[in-house]
Amino acid sequence: MDSSLYNTSIPCPVCSKKFEVTKVKAKSSKLHSRDSDFCVYYEGINPIYYEVYVCENCGYAAQADKFDSISSNEASIILKNISSRWTKRSFSGERTLDTAIEAFKLALYNMHLRKAKGSELAKICIRIAWLFRLKNDEKEMDFLKFALKGYSEAYERENFPVEKLDEFTCLYMIGELNRRIGNLDESVKWFSRLIGSPEARKNPKLIDMAREQFQAVKEQMAQM
Ligand SMILES: [Zn+2]
C-alpha cells in the first residue's frame, strides 16, 4: 500500500461489527489546481478516493465525516434493503478510480434509501461527477445533472447554511452546473441572481468567480 495511506479499524453503526478503513495521512496530498465547480486536483494521493467508508460486513456506506450519524430507524432500513443482499466485500486498501466510484455509488444508494436531503445528494453526486471527469468518462454529465437537481432542491427547501454549504455557493453551483450541462439561459439567470445580490458581496471571491463564469456563458452563447 502507498506510504501515505494507513488502515484503522472502526465499529459499524449499522451492524456493530468492526471493519478496516483506509485513511490518507495528513499533509500527504498537495493541492495542484481547481476547476470552476470546485473539483480539486492533487499532487500525489487524491483524498476524495477515500472519503467514503463501506462496511464490508453489511454494505452500509457513507462519507467518513457523517459515517456515525445514522438513526436506528435508518439503520434498520439499511439492514433490510442492503445487508440482506450484501456479499462480504472489503473496500480497504489502495483504491483505483473505479473502486472509488463504486464506493461513492454505494453511499449514494444508501442515501437514497435514507431519503436524504437535496444538499446531501448533491454533495455525493458532484463527487461522482468529478471522479468520472478524472476518468474522461461522459457519465460525468449524468452526475452533474443529478448534483444540479440536488442543489436546486436544497435552494428551494433547505435553511442555509446547510453544513458548509451557504446559500450563495449553492446559487453559484446551480449557475455553474447549468453552464456545464449546456442549459445556458438558465445559467445566466442564476449567475445574474447571485451577482445582483447585495448580501452575496460579503463573499467577494465567489462573486469574482461568478462574474468570470457569467462571461464564460456569454462567450459560449455567442459561439452558438
Ligand atoms: Zn456494518
Short mmCIF file of C-alpha atoms and ligand atoms in Angstrom, two decimals:
data_model
loop_
_atom_site.label_atom_id
_atom_site.label_comp_id
_atom_site.label_asym_id
_atom_site.label_seq_id
_atom_site.Cartn_x
_atom_site.Cartn_y
_atom_site.Cartn_z
CA MET A 1 0.00 0.00 0.00
CA ASP A 2 1.13 3.56 -0.70
CA SER A 3 3.08 5.01 2.25
CA SER A 4 0.70 7.97 2.56
CA LEU A 5 -2.17 5.60 3.41
CA TYR A 6 -2.88 3.72 6.63
CA ASN A 7 -5.55 1.36 7.89
CA THR A 8 -7.53 1.60 11.08
CA SER A 9 -10.36 -0.46 12.49
CA ILE A 10 -13.72 1.15 13.34
CA PRO A 11 -17.10 -0.16 14.54
CA CYS A 12 -20.01 -0.03 12.11
CA PRO A 13 -23.04 1.90 13.47
CA VAL A 14 -25.41 -0.34 11.49
CA CYS A 15 -24.23 -3.92 12.17
CA SER A 16 -21.93 -3.12 15.16
CA LYS A 17 -19.11 -5.27 13.75
CA LYS A 18 -15.62 -3.82 13.37
CA PHE A 19 -14.01 -3.40 9.97
CA GLU A 20 -10.94 -1.79 8.43
CA VAL A 21 -10.97 1.60 6.74
CA THR A 22 -8.13 3.22 4.82
CA LYS A 23 -7.24 6.83 5.53
CA VAL A 24 -4.90 9.33 3.93
CA LYS A 25 -2.16 10.71 6.17
CA ALA A 26 -2.45 14.43 6.81
CA LYS A 27 -0.29 16.60 4.54
CA SER A 28 0.33 13.81 2.02
CA SER A 29 -1.86 15.44 -0.63
CA LYS A 30 -0.76 18.70 -2.17
CA LEU A 31 -3.31 20.88 -3.90
CA HIS A 32 -2.46 21.33 -7.56
CA SER A 33 -5.39 23.16 -9.17
CA ARG A 34 -9.14 23.63 -9.03
CA ASP A 35 -11.91 23.67 -11.64
CA SER A 36 -14.70 26.24 -11.70
CA ASP A 37 -17.05 23.77 -9.96
CA PHE A 38 -14.54 23.21 -7.13
CA CYS A 39 -13.22 19.89 -8.43
CA VAL A 40 -9.74 19.79 -6.91
CA TYR A 41 -6.63 18.20 -8.42
CA TYR A 42 -3.84 16.94 -6.18
CA GLU A 43 -0.23 16.03 -6.48
CA GLY A 44 0.08 12.52 -5.12
CA ILE A 45 -2.84 10.72 -3.49
CA ASN A 46 -6.32 12.11 -4.18
CA PRO A 47 -8.08 12.13 -0.77
CA ILE A 48 -11.54 12.06 -2.40
CA TYR A 49 -10.89 8.39 -3.32
CA TYR A 50 -11.00 7.57 0.41
CA GLU A 51 -13.88 9.82 1.52
CA VAL A 52 -16.46 7.02 1.60
CA TYR A 53 -16.34 4.23 4.17
CA VAL A 54 -18.03 0.96 3.23
CA CYS A 55 -18.70 -1.64 5.93
CA GLU A 56 -17.53 -4.95 4.50
CA ASN A 57 -19.97 -6.86 6.69
CA CYS A 58 -23.29 -5.16 5.96
CA GLY A 59 -22.83 -2.81 2.97
CA TYR A 60 -23.56 0.37 4.89
CA ALA A 61 -21.68 3.20 3.14
CA ALA A 62 -21.38 6.91 3.87
CA GLN A 63 -18.86 9.73 3.78
CA ALA A 64 -16.34 9.40 6.62
CA ASP A 65 -17.39 12.64 8.35
CA LYS A 66 -21.04 11.50 8.51
CA PHE A 67 -20.44 7.78 9.00
CA ASP A 68 -21.68 7.68 12.59
CA SER A 69 -24.69 9.95 12.02
CA ILE A 70 -27.38 7.40 11.36
CA SER A 71 -30.62 6.90 13.30
CA SER A 72 -31.74 3.46 14.43
CA ASN A 73 -34.68 3.72 12.05
CA GLU A 74 -32.33 4.42 9.12
CA ALA A 75 -30.03 1.60 10.25
CA SER A 76 -32.92 -0.85 10.06
CA ILE A 77 -33.73 0.38 6.54
CA ILE A 78 -30.12 -0.39 5.53
CA LEU A 79 -30.17 -3.82 7.22
CA LYS A 80 -33.42 -4.71 5.48
CA ASN A 81 -32.63 -3.39 1.99
CA ILE A 82 -28.86 -3.73 1.65
CA SER A 83 -27.39 -6.07 4.27
CA SER A 84 -29.83 -8.86 3.50
CA ARG A 85 -28.45 -8.97 -0.05
CA TRP A 86 -24.83 -7.99 0.68
CA THR A 87 -21.94 -10.36 -0.02
CA LYS A 88 -18.96 -9.62 2.21
CA ARG A 89 -16.56 -7.35 0.36
CA SER A 90 -13.81 -5.09 1.65
CA PHE A 91 -13.08 -1.60 0.30
CA SER A 92 -9.98 -1.12 2.45
CA GLY A 93 -6.52 -0.72 0.95
CA GLU A 94 -5.44 1.31 -2.05
CA ARG A 95 -8.37 2.34 -4.25
CA THR A 96 -8.47 2.77 -8.01
CA LEU A 97 -10.65 5.39 -9.66
CA ASP A 98 -13.15 2.61 -10.34
CA THR A 99 -13.33 1.33 -6.75
CA ALA A 100 -13.62 4.93 -5.52
CA ILE A 101 -16.59 5.42 -7.87
CA GLU A 102 -18.14 2.16 -6.66
CA ALA A 103 -17.79 3.24 -3.03
CA PHE A 104 -19.47 6.60 -3.80
CA LYS A 105 -22.28 4.89 -5.73
CA LEU A 106 -22.92 2.66 -2.71
CA ALA A 107 -23.02 5.75 -0.50
CA LEU A 108 -25.49 7.32 -2.92
CA TYR A 109 -27.70 4.23 -2.85
CA ASN A 110 -27.61 4.24 0.98
CA MET A 111 -28.57 7.95 0.99
CA HIS A 112 -31.37 7.36 -1.45
CA LEU A 113 -32.85 4.67 0.82
CA ARG A 114 -32.48 7.02 3.80
CA LYS A 115 -34.42 9.70 1.87
CA ALA A 116 -31.56 12.16 2.15
CA LYS A 117 -31.98 15.88 1.56
CA GLY A 118 -31.07 17.54 -1.75
CA SER A 119 -27.88 19.06 -0.32
CA GLU A 120 -26.62 15.65 0.81
CA LEU A 121 -27.39 14.01 -2.53
CA ALA A 122 -25.71 16.92 -4.34
CA LYS A 123 -22.54 16.51 -2.26
CA ILE A 124 -22.22 12.85 -3.25
CA CYS A 125 -23.27 13.31 -6.91
CA ILE A 126 -20.86 16.18 -7.58
CA ARG A 127 -18.01 14.00 -6.29
CA ILE A 128 -19.04 11.09 -8.52
CA ALA A 129 -19.10 13.57 -11.44
CA TRP A 130 -15.55 14.72 -10.56
CA LEU A 131 -14.32 11.11 -10.42
CA PHE A 132 -15.81 10.44 -13.87
CA ARG A 133 -14.12 13.64 -15.08
CA LEU A 134 -10.76 12.27 -13.92
CA LYS A 135 -11.58 9.17 -15.92
CA ASN A 136 -12.62 11.17 -19.02
CA ASP A 137 -15.92 9.34 -18.89
CA GLU A 138 -19.03 11.02 -20.29
CA LYS A 139 -21.08 9.65 -17.35
CA GLU A 140 -19.77 12.81 -15.67
CA MET A 141 -22.67 14.67 -17.34
CA ASP A 142 -25.31 12.40 -15.77
CA PHE A 143 -23.94 13.04 -12.31
CA LEU A 144 -23.59 16.79 -12.89
CA LYS A 145 -27.32 16.72 -13.70
CA PHE A 146 -28.12 14.74 -10.53
CA ALA A 147 -25.99 17.15 -8.50
CA LEU A 148 -27.82 20.11 -10.06
CA LYS A 149 -31.15 18.57 -9.08
CA GLY A 150 -29.86 18.23 -5.50
CA TYR A 151 -28.60 21.82 -5.30
CA SER A 152 -31.86 23.13 -6.79
CA GLU A 153 -33.91 21.20 -4.22
CA ALA A 154 -31.64 22.46 -1.46
CA TYR A 155 -32.09 26.05 -2.66
CA GLU A 156 -35.89 25.67 -2.68
CA ARG A 157 -36.38 23.79 0.56
CA GLU A 158 -33.44 23.92 2.96
CA ASN A 159 -32.34 26.50 5.51
CA PHE A 160 -28.86 27.86 4.88
CA PRO A 161 -26.14 27.31 5.80
CA VAL A 162 -26.51 23.56 5.37
CA GLU A 163 -23.29 22.29 6.95
CA LYS A 164 -20.55 24.00 4.89
CA LEU A 165 -22.88 24.95 2.04
CA ASP A 166 -24.07 28.56 2.20
CA GLU A 167 -26.89 29.99 0.12
CA PHE A 168 -24.58 31.85 -2.29
CA THR A 169 -22.29 28.91 -3.01
CA CYS A 170 -25.46 26.92 -3.71
CA LEU A 171 -26.62 29.64 -6.16
CA TYR A 172 -23.18 29.59 -7.77
CA MET A 173 -23.27 25.80 -8.20
CA ILE A 174 -26.73 25.98 -9.81
CA GLY A 175 -25.39 28.55 -12.30
CA GLU A 176 -22.18 26.66 -12.97
CA LEU A 177 -23.73 23.19 -13.33
CA ASN A 178 -26.37 24.57 -15.72
CA ARG A 179 -23.50 26.04 -17.75
CA ARG A 180 -21.61 22.74 -17.80
CA ILE A 181 -24.60 20.71 -18.96
CA GLY A 182 -25.46 23.27 -21.64
CA ASN A 183 -28.52 25.00 -20.11
CA LEU A 184 -27.02 28.38 -20.92
CA ASP A 185 -30.14 30.54 -20.43
CA GLU A 186 -30.70 29.02 -17.00
CA SER A 187 -27.05 29.51 -16.16
CA VAL A 188 -27.24 33.24 -16.99
CA LYS A 189 -30.36 33.56 -14.86
CA TRP A 190 -28.72 32.06 -11.75
CA PHE A 191 -25.38 33.82 -12.13
CA SER A 192 -27.23 37.14 -12.56
CA ARG A 193 -29.22 36.48 -9.43
CA LEU A 194 -26.01 35.83 -7.50
CA ILE A 195 -24.09 38.80 -8.91
CA GLY A 196 -27.07 41.09 -8.26
CA SER A 197 -27.47 40.05 -4.64
CA PRO A 198 -26.23 42.74 -2.21
CA GLU A 199 -25.77 40.13 0.54
CA ALA A 200 -23.56 37.93 -1.63
CA ARG A 201 -20.96 40.74 -1.73
CA LYS A 202 -19.77 39.56 1.66
CA ASN A 203 -18.05 36.80 -0.31
CA PRO A 204 -16.06 38.76 -2.95
CA LYS A 205 -14.12 35.67 -4.10
CA LEU A 206 -17.33 33.89 -5.01
CA ILE A 207 -18.69 36.99 -6.79
CA ASP A 208 -15.46 37.19 -8.82
CA MET A 209 -15.83 33.54 -9.81
CA ALA A 210 -19.49 34.12 -10.70
CA ARG A 211 -18.55 37.12 -12.89
CA GLU A 212 -15.90 35.06 -14.65
CA GLN A 213 -18.32 32.19 -15.30
CA PHE A 214 -21.04 34.62 -16.37
CA GLN A 215 -18.56 35.85 -19.01
CA ALA A 216 -17.84 32.23 -19.98
CA VAL A 217 -21.56 31.52 -20.56
CA LYS A 218 -21.91 34.69 -22.65
CA GLU A 219 -18.98 33.53 -24.80
CA GLN A 220 -20.50 30.04 -25.14
CA MET A 221 -23.77 31.67 -26.28
CA ALA A 222 -22.01 33.90 -28.78
CA GLN A 223 -20.33 30.88 -30.35
CA MET A 224 -23.69 29.20 -30.96
ZN ZN B 1 -21.77 -2.89 9.05
#
